[in-house]
PDB file of C-alpha atoms in Angstrom:
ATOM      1  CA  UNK D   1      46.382-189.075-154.377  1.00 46.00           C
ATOM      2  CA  UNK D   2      48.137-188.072-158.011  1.00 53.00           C
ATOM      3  CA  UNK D   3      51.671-187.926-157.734  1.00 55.00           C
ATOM      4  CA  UNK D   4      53.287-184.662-158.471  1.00 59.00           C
ATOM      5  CA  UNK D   5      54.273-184.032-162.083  1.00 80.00           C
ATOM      6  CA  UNK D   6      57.942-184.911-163.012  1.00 91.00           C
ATOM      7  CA  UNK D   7      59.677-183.127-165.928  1.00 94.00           C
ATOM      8  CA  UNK D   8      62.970-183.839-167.684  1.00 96.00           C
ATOM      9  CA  UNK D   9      65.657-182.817-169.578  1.00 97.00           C
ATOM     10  CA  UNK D  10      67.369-185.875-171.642  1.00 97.00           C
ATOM     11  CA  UNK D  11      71.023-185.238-172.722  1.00 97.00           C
ATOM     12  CA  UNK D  12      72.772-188.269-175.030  1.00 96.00           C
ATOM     13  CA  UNK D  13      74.373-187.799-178.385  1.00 94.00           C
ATOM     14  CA  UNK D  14      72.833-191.453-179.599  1.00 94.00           C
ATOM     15  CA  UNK D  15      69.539-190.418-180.626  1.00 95.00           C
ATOM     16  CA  UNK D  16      68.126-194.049-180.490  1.00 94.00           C
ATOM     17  CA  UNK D  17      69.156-193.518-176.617  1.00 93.00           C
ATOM     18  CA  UNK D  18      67.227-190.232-176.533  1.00 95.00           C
ATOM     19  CA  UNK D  19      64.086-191.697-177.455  1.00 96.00           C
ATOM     20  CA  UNK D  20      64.551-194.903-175.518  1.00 95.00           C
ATOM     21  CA  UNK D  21      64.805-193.065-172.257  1.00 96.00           C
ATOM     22  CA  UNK D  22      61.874-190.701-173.339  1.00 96.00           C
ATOM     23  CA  UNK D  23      59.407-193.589-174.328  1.00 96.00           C
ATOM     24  CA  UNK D  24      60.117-194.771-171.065  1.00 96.00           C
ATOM     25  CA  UNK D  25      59.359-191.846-168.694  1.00 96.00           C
ATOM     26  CA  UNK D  26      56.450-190.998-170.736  1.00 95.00           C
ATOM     27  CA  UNK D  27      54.857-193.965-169.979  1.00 95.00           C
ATOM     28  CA  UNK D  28      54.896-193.412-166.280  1.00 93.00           C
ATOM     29  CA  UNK D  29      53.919-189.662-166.760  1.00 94.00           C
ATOM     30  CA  UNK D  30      57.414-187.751-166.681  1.00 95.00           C
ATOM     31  CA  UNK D  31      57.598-184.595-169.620  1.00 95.00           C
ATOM     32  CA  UNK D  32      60.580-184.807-171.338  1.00 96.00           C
ATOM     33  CA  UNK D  33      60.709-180.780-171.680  1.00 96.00           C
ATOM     34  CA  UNK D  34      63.889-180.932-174.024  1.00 97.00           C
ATOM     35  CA  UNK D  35      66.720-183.755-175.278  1.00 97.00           C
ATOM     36  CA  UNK D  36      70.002-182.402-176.100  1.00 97.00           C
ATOM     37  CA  UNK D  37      72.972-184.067-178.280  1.00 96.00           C
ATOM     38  CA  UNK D  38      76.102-182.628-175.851  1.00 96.00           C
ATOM     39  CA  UNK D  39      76.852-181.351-172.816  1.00 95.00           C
ATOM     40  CA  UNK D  40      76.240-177.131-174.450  1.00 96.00           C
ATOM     41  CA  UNK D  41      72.834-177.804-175.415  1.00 97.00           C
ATOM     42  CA  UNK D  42      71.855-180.007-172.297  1.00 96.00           C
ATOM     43  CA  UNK D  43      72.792-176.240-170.065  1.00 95.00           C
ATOM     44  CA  UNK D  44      71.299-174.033-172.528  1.00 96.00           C
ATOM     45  CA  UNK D  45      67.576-176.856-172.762  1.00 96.00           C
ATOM     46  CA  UNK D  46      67.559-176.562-168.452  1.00 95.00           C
ATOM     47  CA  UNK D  47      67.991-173.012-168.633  1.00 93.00           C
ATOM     48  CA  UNK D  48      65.181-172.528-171.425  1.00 94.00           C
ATOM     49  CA  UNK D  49      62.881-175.601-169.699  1.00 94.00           C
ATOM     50  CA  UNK D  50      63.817-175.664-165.590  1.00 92.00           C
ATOM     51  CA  UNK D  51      63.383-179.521-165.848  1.00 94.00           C
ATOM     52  CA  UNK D  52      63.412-181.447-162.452  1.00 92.00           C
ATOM     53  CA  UNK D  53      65.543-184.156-163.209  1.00 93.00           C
ATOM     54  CA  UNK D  54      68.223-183.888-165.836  1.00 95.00           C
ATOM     55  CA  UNK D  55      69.264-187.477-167.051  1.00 96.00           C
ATOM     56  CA  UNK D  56      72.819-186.720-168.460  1.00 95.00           C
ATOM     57  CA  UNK D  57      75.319-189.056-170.613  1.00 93.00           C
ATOM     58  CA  UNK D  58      78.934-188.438-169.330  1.00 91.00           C
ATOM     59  CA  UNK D  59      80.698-188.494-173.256  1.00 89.00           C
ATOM     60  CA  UNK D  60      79.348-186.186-175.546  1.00 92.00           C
ATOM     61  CA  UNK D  61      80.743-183.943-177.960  1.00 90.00           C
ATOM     62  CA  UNK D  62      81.480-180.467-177.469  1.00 88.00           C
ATOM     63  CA  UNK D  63      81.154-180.314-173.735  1.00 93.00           C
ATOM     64  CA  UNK D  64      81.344-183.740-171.883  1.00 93.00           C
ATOM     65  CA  UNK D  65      78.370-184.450-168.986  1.00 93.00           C
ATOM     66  CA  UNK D  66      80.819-183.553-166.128  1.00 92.00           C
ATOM     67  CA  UNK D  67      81.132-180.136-167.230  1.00 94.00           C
ATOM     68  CA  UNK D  68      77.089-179.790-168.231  1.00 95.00           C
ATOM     69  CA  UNK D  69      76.579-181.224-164.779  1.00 93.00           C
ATOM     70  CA  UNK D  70      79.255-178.393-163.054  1.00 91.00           C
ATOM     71  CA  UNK D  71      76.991-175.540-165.041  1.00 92.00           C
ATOM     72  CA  UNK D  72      73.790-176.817-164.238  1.00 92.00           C
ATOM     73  CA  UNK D  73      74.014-177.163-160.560  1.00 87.00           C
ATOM     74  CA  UNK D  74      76.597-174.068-160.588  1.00 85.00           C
ATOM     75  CA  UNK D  75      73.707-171.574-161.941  1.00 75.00           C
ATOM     76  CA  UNK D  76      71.725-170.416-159.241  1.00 57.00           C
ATOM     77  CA  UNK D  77      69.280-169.645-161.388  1.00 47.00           C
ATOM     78  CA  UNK D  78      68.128-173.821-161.437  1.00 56.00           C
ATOM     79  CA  UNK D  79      67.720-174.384-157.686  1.00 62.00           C
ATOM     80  CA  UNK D  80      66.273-177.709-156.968  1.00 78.00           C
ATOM     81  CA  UNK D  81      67.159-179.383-160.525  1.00 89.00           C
ATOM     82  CA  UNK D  82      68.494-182.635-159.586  1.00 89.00           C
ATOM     83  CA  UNK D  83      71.074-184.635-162.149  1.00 91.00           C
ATOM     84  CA  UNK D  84      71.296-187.925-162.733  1.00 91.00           C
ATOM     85  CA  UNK D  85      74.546-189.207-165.374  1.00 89.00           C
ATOM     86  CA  UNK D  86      73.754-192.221-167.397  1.00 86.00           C
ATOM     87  CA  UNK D  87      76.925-194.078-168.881  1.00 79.00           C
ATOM     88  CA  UNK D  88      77.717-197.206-170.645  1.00 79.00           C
ATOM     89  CA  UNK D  89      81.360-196.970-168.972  1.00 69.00           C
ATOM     90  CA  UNK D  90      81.549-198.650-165.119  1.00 66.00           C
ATOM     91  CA  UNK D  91      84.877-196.827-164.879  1.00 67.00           C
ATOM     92  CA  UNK D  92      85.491-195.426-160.829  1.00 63.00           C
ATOM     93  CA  UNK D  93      87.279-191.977-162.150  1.00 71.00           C
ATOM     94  CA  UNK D  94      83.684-191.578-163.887  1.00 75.00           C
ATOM     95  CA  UNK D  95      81.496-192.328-161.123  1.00 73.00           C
ATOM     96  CA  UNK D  96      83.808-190.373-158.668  1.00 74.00           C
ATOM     97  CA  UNK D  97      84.139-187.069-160.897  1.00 79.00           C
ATOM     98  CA  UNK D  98      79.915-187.357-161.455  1.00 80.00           C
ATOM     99  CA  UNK D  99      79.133-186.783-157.974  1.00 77.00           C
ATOM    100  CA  UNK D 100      81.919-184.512-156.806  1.00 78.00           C
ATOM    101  CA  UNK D 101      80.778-182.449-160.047  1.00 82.00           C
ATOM    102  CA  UNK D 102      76.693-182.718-157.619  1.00 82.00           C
ATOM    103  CA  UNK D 103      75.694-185.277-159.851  1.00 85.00           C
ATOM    104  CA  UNK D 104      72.415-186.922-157.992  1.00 83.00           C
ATOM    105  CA  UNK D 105      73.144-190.218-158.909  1.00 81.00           C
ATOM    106  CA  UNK D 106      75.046-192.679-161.257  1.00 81.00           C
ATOM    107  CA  UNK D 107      73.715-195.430-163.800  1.00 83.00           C
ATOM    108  CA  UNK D 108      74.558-197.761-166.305  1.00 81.00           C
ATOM    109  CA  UNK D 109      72.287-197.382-169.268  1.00 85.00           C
ATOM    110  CA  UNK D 110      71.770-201.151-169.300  1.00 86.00           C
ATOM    111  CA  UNK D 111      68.923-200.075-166.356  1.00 86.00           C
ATOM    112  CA  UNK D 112      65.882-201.598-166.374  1.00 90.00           C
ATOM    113  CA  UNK D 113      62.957-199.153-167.672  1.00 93.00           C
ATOM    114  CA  UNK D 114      61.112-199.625-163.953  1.00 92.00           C
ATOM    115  CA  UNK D 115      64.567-198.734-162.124  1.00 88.00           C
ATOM    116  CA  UNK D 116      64.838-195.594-163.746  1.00 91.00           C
ATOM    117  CA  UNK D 117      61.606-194.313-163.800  1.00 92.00           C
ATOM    118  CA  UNK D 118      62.274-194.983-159.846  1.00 89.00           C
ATOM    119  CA  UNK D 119      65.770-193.291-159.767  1.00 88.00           C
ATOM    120  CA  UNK D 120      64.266-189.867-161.559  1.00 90.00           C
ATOM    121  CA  UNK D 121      61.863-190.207-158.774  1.00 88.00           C
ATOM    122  CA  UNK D 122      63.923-190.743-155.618  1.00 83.00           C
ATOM    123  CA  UNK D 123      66.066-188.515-156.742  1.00 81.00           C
ATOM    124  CA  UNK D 124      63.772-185.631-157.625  1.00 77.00           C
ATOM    125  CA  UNK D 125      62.396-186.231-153.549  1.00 72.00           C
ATOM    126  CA  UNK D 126      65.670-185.798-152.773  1.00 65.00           C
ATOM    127  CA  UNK D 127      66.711-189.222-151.449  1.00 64.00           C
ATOM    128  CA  UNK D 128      69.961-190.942-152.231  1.00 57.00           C
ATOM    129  CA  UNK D 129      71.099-192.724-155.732  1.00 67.00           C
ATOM    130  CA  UNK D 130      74.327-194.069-155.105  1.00 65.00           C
ATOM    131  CA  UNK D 131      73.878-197.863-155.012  1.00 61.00           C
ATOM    132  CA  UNK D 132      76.610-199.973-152.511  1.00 58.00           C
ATOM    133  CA  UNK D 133      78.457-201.115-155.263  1.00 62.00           C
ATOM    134  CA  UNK D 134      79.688-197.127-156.193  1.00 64.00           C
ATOM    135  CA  UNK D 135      79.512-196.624-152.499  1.00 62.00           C
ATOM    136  CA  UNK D 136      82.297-199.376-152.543  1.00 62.00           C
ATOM    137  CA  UNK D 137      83.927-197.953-154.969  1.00 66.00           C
ATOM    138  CA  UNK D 138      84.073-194.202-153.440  1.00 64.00           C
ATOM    139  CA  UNK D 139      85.634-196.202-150.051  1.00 61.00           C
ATOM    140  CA  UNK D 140      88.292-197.525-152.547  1.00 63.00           C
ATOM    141  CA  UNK D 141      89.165-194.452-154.374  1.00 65.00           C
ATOM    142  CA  UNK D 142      89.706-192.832-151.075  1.00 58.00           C
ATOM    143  CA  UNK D 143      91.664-195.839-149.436  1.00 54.00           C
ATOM    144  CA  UNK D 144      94.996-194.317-151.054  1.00 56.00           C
ATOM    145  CA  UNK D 145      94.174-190.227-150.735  1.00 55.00           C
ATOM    146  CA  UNK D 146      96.395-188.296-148.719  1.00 49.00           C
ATOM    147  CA  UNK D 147      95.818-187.671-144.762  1.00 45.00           C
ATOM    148  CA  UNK D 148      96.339-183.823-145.570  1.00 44.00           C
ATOM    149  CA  UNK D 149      92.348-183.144-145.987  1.00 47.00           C
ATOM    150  CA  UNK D 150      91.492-185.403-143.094  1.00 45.00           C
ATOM    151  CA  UNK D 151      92.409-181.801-141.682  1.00 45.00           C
ATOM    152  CA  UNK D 152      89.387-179.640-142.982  1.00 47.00           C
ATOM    153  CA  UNK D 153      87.359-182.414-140.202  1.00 49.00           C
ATOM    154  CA  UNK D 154      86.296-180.018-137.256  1.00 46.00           C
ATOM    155  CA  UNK D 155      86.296-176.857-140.086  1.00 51.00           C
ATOM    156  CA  UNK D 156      83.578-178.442-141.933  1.00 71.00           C
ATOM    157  CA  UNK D 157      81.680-180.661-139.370  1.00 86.00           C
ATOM    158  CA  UNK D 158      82.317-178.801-135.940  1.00 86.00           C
ATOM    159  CA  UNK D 159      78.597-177.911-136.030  1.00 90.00           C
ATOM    160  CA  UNK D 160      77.217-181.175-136.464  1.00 93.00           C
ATOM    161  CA  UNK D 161      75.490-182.784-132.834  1.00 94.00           C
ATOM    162  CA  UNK D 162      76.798-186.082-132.215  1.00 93.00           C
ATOM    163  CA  UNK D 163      73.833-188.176-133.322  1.00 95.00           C
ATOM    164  CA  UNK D 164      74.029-186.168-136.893  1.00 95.00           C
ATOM    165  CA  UNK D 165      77.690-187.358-136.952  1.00 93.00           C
ATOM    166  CA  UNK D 166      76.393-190.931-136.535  1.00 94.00           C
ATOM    167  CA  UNK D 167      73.566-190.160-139.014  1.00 94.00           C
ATOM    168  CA  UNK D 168      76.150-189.254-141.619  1.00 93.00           C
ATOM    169  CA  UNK D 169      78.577-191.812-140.573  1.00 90.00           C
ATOM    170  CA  UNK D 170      75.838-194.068-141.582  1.00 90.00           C
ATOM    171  CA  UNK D 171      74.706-192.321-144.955  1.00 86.00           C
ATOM    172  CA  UNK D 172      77.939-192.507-146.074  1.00 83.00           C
ATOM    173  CA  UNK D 173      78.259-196.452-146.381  1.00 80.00           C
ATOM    174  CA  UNK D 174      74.894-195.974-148.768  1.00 74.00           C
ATOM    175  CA  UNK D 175      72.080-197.177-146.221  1.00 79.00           C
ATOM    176  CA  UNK D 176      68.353-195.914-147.138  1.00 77.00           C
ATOM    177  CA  UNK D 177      66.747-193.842-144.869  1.00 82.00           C
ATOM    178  CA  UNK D 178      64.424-196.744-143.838  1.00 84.00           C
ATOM    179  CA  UNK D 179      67.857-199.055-143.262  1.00 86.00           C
ATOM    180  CA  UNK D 180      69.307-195.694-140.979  1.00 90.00           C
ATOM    181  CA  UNK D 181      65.771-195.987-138.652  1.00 91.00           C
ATOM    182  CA  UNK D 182      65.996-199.775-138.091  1.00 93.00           C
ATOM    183  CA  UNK D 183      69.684-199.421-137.398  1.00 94.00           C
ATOM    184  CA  UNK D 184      69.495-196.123-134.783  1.00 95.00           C
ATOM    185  CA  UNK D 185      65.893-197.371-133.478  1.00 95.00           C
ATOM    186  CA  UNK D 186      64.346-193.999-134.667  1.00 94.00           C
ATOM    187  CA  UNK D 187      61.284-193.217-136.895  1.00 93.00           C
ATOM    188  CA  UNK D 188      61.396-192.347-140.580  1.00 89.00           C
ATOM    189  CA  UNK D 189      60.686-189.046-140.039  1.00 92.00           C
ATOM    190  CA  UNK D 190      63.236-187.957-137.046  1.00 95.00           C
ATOM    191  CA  UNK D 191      65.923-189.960-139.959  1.00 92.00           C
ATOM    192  CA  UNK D 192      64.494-187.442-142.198  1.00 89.00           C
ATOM    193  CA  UNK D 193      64.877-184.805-140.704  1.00 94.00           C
ATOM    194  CA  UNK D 194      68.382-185.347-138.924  1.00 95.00           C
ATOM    195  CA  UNK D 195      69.366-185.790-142.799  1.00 92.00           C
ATOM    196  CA  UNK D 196      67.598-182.067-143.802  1.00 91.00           C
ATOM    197  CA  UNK D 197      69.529-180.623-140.969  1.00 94.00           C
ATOM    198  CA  UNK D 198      72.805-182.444-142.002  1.00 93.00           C
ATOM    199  CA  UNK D 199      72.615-180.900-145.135  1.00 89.00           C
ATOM    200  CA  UNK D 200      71.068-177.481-144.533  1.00 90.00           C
ATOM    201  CA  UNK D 201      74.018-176.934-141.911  1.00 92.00           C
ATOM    202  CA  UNK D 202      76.703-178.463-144.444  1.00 90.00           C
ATOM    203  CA  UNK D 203      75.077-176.063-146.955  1.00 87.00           C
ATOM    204  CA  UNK D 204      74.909-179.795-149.047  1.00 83.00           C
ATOM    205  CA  UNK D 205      72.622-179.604-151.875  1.00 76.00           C
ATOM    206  CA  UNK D 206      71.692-183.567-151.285  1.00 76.00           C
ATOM    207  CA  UNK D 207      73.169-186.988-149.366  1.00 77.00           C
ATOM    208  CA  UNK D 208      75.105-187.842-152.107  1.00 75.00           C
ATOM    209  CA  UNK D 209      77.149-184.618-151.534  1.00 79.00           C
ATOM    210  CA  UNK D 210      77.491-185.663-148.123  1.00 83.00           C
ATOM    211  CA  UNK D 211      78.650-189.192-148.831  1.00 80.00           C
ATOM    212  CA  UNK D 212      81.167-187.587-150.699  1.00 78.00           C
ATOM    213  CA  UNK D 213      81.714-185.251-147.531  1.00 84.00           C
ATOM    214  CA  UNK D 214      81.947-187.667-145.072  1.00 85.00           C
ATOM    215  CA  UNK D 215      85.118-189.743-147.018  1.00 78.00           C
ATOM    216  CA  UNK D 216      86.871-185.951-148.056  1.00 78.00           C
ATOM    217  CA  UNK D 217      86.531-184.806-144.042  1.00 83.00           C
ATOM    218  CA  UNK D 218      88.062-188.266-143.050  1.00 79.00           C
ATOM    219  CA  UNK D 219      84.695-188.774-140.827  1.00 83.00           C
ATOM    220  CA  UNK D 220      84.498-192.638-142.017  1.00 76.00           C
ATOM    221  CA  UNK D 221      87.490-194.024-143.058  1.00 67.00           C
ATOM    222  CA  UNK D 222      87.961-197.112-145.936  1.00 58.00           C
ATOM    223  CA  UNK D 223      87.700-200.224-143.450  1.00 54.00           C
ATOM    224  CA  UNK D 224      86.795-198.654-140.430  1.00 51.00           C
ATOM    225  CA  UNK D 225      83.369-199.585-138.933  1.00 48.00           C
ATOM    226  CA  UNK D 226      80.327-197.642-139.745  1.00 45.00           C
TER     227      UNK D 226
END
């Protein structure tokens, strides 16, 4: 069976970097519908193109890729486009204002061609990007917040059953749905769908949304057990 067809939006404002990361989903069948140079003409190409996947550089002129990534996900009009931000800079304020912006995932642009080709895919399924070492770093950045939004817990998860609590406890130290089966003794598909239920009743656009979630709610804690 043919997998489905991929397209994507490429937003850099090195041009060598633009056709780098085109080359290389071409080759394993993804359109590259538009590039853009900043963060104004990445919005206005996913508007015009309704890509699946937007890979997104985080400093660019005019508009940085936090504020593209805000727009994009903010327009209702581009349900389902997924965004991926792409960065030469391993810096935690980056990584942490990428995903609370619904950024899909996070990568360094020193990525192998065959590990982003995967990452537009798993995240255009709707799986998780967010690799243990950021997952480390979230738990960090959240080690020193204030208690105060520990608060908003039963507000935002009083709806949850318990074993979707311990789903999400889970998700949120960055296991893989296949990890979450072995570890709960359940089948890939009840994992899946206790995750499309997490999210649908969270009103979550994706896990990486609820990873985020979980630490904000106080559900898992830096340290605690999992």
């Amino acid at each position: 069976m043919s997998r489905p067809a991929l397209r994507a939006v490429i937003a850099d404002d090195q041009a060598l970097v633009r056709t780098g990361f085109g080359m290389i989903l071409a080759a394993d069948g993804i359109e590259v519908t538009a590039e853009a140079a900043d963060g104004a003409e990445a919005v206005a190409a996913v508007r015009r193109t309704r890509p699946d996947v937007v890979l997104m550089d985080i400093r660019m002129p005019q508009m940085d890729g936090i504020e593209a990534t805000r727009r994009i996900l903010a327009d209702g009009g581009q349900d389902g486009t997924r965004v991926i931000i792409l960065t030469t800079y391993d810096l935690d304020h980056y990584v942490y204002a990428a995903l609370t912006a619904g950024a899909s995932g996070f990568l360094l642009k020193d990525v192998t061609p065959e590990h982003l080709v995967a990452a537009v895919r798993l995240v255009q399924s709707g799986d998780a990007l967010l690799a243990p070492t950021i997952t480390r770093r979230l738990i960090e950045r959240f080690a020193h917040r204030d208690e105060v939004q520990a608060t908003t817990l039963h507000r935002d998860l009083s709806g949850l059953t318990p074993r979707e609590l311990e789903v999400l406890r889970l998700l949120a130290t960055g296991l893989s749905n296949a990890e979450l089966a072995e570890r709960l003794f359940l089948s890939l598909t009840t994992v899946k769908t206790h995750i499309g239920r997490i999210l649908s009743k969270l009103d979550l656009r994706d896990r990486v949304q609820a990873v985020v979630l979980a630490y904000e709610t106080g559900l898992i804690s830096p340290g605690g057990d999992a």
